[in-house]
Tab-separated table of C-alpha atoms in Angstrom:
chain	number	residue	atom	x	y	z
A	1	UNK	CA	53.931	151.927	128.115
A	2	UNK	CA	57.639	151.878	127.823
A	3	UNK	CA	57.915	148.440	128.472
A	4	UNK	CA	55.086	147.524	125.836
A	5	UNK	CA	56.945	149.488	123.436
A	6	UNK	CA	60.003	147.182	124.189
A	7	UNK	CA	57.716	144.054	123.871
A	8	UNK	CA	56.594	145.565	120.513
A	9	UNK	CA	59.839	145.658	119.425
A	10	UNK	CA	61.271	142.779	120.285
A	11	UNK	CA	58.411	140.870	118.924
A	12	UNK	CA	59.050	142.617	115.228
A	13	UNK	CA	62.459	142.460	115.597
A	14	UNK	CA	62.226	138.389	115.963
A	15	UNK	CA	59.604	138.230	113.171
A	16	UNK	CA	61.784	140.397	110.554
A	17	UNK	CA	64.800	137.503	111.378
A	18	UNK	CA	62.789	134.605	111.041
A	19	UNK	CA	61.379	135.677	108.181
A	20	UNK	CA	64.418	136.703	107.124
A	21	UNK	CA	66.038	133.301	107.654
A	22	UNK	CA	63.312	131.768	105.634
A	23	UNK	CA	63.649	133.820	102.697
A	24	UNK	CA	67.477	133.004	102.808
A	25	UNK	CA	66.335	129.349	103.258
A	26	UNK	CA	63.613	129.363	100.482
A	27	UNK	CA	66.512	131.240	98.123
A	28	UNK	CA	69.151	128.401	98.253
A	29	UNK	CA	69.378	126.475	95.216
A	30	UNK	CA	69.765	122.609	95.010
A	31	UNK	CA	72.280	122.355	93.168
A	32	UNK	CA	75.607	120.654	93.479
A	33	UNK	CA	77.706	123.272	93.994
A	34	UNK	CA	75.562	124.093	97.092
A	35	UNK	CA	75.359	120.455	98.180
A	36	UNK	CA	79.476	120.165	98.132
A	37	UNK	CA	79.870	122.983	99.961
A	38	UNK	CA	80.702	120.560	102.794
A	39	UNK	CA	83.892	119.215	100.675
A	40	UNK	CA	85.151	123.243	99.569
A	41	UNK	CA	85.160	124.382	103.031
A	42	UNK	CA	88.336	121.697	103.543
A	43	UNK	CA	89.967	121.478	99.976
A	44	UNK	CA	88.582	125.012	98.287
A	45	UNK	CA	90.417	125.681	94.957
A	46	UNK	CA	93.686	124.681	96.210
A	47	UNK	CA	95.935	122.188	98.185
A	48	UNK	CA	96.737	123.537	101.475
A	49	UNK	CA	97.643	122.163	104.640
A	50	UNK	CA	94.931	121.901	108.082
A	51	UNK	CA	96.023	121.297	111.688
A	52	UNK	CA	95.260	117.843	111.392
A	53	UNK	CA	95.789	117.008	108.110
A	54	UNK	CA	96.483	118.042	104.082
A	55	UNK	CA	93.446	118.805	101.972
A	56	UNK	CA	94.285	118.602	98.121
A	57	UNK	CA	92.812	120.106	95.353
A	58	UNK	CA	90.306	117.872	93.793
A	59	UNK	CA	89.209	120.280	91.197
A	60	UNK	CA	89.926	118.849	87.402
A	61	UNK	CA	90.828	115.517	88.900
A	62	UNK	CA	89.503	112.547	87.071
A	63	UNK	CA	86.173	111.784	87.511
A	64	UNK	CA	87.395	107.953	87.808
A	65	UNK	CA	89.712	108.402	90.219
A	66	UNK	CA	88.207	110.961	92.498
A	67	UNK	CA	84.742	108.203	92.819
A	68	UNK	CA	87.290	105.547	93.859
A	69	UNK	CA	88.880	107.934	96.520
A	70	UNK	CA	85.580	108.659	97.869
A	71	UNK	CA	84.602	105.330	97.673
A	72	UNK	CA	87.729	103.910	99.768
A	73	UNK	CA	87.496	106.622	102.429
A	74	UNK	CA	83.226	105.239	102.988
A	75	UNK	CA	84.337	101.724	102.726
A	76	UNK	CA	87.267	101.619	104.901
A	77	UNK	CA	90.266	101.230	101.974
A	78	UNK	CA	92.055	104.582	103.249
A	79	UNK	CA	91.375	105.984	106.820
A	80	UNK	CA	90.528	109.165	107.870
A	81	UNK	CA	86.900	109.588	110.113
A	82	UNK	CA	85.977	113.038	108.716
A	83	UNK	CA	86.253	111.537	105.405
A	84	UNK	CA	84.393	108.176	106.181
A	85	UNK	CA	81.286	110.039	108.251
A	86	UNK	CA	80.830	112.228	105.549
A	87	UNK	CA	80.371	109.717	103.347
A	88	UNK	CA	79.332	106.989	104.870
A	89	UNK	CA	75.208	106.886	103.626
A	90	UNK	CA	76.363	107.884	100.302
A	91	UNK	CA	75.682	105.315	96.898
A	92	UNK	CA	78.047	104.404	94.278
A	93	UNK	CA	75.413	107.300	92.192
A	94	UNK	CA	75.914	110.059	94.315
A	95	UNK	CA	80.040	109.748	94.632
A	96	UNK	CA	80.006	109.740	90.630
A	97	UNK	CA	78.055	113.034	90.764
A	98	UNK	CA	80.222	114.538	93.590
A	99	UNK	CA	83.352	113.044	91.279
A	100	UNK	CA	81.719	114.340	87.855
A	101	UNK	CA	80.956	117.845	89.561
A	102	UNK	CA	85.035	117.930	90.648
A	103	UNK	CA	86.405	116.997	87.459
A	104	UNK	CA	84.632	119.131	85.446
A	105	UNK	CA	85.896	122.232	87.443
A	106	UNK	CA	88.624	124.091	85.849
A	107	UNK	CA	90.046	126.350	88.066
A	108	UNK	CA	93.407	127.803	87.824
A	109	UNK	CA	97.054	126.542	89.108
A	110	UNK	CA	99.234	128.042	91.362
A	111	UNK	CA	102.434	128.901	90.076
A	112	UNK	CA	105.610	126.018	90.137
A	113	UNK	CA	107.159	126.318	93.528
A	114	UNK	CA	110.737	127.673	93.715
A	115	UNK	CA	112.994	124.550	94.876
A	116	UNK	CA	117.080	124.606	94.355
A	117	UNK	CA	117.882	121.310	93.040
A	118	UNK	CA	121.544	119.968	91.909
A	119	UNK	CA	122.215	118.819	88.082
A	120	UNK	CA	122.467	115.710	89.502
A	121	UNK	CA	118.709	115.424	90.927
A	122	UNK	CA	117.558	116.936	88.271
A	123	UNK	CA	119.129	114.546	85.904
A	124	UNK	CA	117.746	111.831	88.215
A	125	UNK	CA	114.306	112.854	88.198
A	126	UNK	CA	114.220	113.348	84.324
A	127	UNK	CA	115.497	109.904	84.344
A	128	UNK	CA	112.684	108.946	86.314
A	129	UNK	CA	109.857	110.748	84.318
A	130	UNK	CA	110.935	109.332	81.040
A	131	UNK	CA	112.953	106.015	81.723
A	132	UNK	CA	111.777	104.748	84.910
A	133	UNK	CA	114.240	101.973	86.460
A	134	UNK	CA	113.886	98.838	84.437
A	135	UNK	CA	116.139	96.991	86.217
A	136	UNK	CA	113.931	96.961	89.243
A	137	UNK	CA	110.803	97.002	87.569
A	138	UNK	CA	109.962	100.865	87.847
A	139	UNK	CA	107.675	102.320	84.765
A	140	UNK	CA	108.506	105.516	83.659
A	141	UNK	CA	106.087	108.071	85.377
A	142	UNK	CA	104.982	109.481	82.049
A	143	UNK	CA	104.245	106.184	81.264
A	144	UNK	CA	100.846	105.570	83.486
A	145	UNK	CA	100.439	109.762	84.165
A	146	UNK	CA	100.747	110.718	80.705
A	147	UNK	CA	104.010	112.077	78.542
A	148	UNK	CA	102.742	115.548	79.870
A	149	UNK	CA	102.149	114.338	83.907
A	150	UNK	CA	98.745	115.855	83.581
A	151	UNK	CA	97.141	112.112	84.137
A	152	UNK	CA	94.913	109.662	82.170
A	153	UNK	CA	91.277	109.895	81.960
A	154	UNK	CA	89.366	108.728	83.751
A	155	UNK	CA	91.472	106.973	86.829
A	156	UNK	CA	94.963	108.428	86.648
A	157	UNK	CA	95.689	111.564	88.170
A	158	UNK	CA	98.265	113.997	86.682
A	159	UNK	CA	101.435	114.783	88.895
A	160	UNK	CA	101.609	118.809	87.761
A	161	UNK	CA	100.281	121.702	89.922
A	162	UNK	CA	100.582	119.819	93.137
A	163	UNK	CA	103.105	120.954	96.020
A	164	UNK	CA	106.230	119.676	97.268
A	165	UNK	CA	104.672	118.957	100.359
A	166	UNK	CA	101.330	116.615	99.368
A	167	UNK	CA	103.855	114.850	96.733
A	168	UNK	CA	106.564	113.884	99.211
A	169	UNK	CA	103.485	112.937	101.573
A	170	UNK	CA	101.819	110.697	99.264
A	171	UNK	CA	105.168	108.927	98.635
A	172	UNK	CA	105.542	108.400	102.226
A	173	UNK	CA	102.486	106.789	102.475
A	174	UNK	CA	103.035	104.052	99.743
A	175	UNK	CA	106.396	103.850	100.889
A	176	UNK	CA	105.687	103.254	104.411
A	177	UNK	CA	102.070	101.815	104.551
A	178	UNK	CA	100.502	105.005	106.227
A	179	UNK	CA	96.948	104.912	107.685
A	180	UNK	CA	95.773	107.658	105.221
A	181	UNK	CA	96.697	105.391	102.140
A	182	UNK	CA	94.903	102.139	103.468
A	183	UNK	CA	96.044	98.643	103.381
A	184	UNK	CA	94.813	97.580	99.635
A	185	UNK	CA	97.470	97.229	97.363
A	186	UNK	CA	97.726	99.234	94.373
A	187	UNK	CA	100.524	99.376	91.858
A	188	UNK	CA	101.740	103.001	93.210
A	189	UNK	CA	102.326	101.290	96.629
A	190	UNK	CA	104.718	98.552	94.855
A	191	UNK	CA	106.313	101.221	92.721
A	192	UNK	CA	106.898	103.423	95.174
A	193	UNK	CA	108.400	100.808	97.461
A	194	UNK	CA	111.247	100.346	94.634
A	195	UNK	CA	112.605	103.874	95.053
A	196	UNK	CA	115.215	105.297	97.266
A	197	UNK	CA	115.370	107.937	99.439
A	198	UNK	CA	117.532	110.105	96.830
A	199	UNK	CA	115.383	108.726	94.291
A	200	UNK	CA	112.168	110.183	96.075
A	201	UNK	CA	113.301	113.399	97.090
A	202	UNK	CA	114.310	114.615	93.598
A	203	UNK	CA	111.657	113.497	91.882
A	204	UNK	CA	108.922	115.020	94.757
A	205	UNK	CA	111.493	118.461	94.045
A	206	UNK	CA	111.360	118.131	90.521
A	207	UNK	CA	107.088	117.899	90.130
A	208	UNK	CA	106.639	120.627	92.522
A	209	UNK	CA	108.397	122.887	90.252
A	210	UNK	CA	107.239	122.168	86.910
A	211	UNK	CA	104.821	124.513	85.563
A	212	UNK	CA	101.037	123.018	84.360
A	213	UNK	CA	100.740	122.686	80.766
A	214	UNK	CA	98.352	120.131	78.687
A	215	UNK	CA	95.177	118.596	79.224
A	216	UNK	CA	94.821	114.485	80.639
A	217	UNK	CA	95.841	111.563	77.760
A	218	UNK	CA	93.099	109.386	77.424
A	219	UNK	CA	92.840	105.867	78.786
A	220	UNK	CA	94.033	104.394	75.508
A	221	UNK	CA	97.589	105.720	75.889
A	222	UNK	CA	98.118	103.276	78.786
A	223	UNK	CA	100.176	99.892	77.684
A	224	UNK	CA	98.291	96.986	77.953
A	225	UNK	CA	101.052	95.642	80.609
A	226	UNK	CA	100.510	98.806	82.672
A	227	UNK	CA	96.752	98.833	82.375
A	228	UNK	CA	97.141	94.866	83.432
A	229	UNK	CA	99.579	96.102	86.862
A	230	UNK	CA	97.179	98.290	87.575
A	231	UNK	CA	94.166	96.977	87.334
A	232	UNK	CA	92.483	97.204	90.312
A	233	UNK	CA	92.497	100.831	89.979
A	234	UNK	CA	90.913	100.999	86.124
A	235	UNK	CA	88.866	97.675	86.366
A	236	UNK	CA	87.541	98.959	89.771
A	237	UNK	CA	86.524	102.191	87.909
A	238	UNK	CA	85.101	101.037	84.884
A	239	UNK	CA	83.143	98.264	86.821
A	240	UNK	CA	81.430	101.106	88.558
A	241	UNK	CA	79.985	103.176	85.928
């Protein structure tokens, strides 16, 4: 009798989960927040750093340039195999949904890192913002990410609310050629090749800690010479849509 009990038991016991499994199942909404989950486990609300790599926050990006991100990392124009199996049997549709669902999300900024910088790096990476380096054929960085640095809709991303530590990564990567950037060439890879080391460090201190005000410029804002040097970032975009 005692061991029938058990049986009993264990039999209603197994029922109450399964059915309890399939309520949670039949429960779950289709919806995209549910379908991105896989993305918010690695990037959440955020930029923070993983044991293999550095997840950004994609949340308020550009819808323009987040699809050509995620369309690079499935075609093979920047490198990294979680990325690419993730999204390798996904269309051109379902990235712009993904990207739409992203930008649209406005989630707050953490606060402007703390970084001790000289009057002289600071002078040189105001210099940079608004000037640029003619001479060798730098733009002012306001000049493509917006008098603000909070980017241009739909392809540009803004350079505020982002740590030290992504910035001065990023710049490596143009600067060097890494495997996470890929091997197409963009403007920000011949831009970035121009600076110097002191050049690069100030300005990666400087953007860390500048606090986030203003919303993106629109695309109109962009000279017609910039839009022209970078074209294979907005022509790539609006081609898509």
């Amino acid at each position: 009798m005692k061991h029938f009990t058990l049986i009993l038991i264990g039999f209603f016991a197994t029922a109450h989960i399964a059915n309890a499994a399939e309520t949670a199942r039949a429960v779950i909404p289709d919806t995209m927040d549910e379908r991105v989950k896989a993305c918010t486990i690695c990037h959440g609300d955020e930029d923070r750093a993983g044991r293999d790599a550095y997840y950004p926050r994609i949340a308020g990006k550009p819808q323009g340039y987040l699809f050509n991100q995620l369309r690079n990392f499935r075609d093979g124009r920047r490198h990294y195999q979680p990325m690419a199996i993730l999204l390798e049997n996904m269309s051109d549709d379902y990235l712009q949904e993904i990207a739409q669902h992203f930008a649209t999300l406005q989630l707050p900024f953490p606060p402007p890192e703390q970084i001790h910088m000289t009057s002289g790096e600071i002078s040189l990476a105001e210099s940079l913002v608004n000037i640029g380096v003619p001479e060798r054929d730098v733009p002012a960085c306001g000049a493509c990410h917006g008098d603000n640095l909070m980017g241009t809709s739909p392809y540009i991303p803004g350079l505020l609310g982002l740590s030290r530590a992504y910035i001065s990564a990023q710049l490596g990567g143009w600067r060097n050629g890494g495997l996470m950037r890929g091997q197409t060439p963009d403007c920000m890879s011949e831009i970035a090749k121009q600076l110097t080391d002191d050049e690069a460090i100030a300005i990666t201190k400087w953007l860390a800690s500048q606090p986030v005000t203003g919303q993106q410029s629109p695309a109109s804002t962009l000279s017609s010479e910039l839009a022209h040097r970078c074209g294979s970032i907005v022509i790539e975009t609006e081609d898509s849509q």
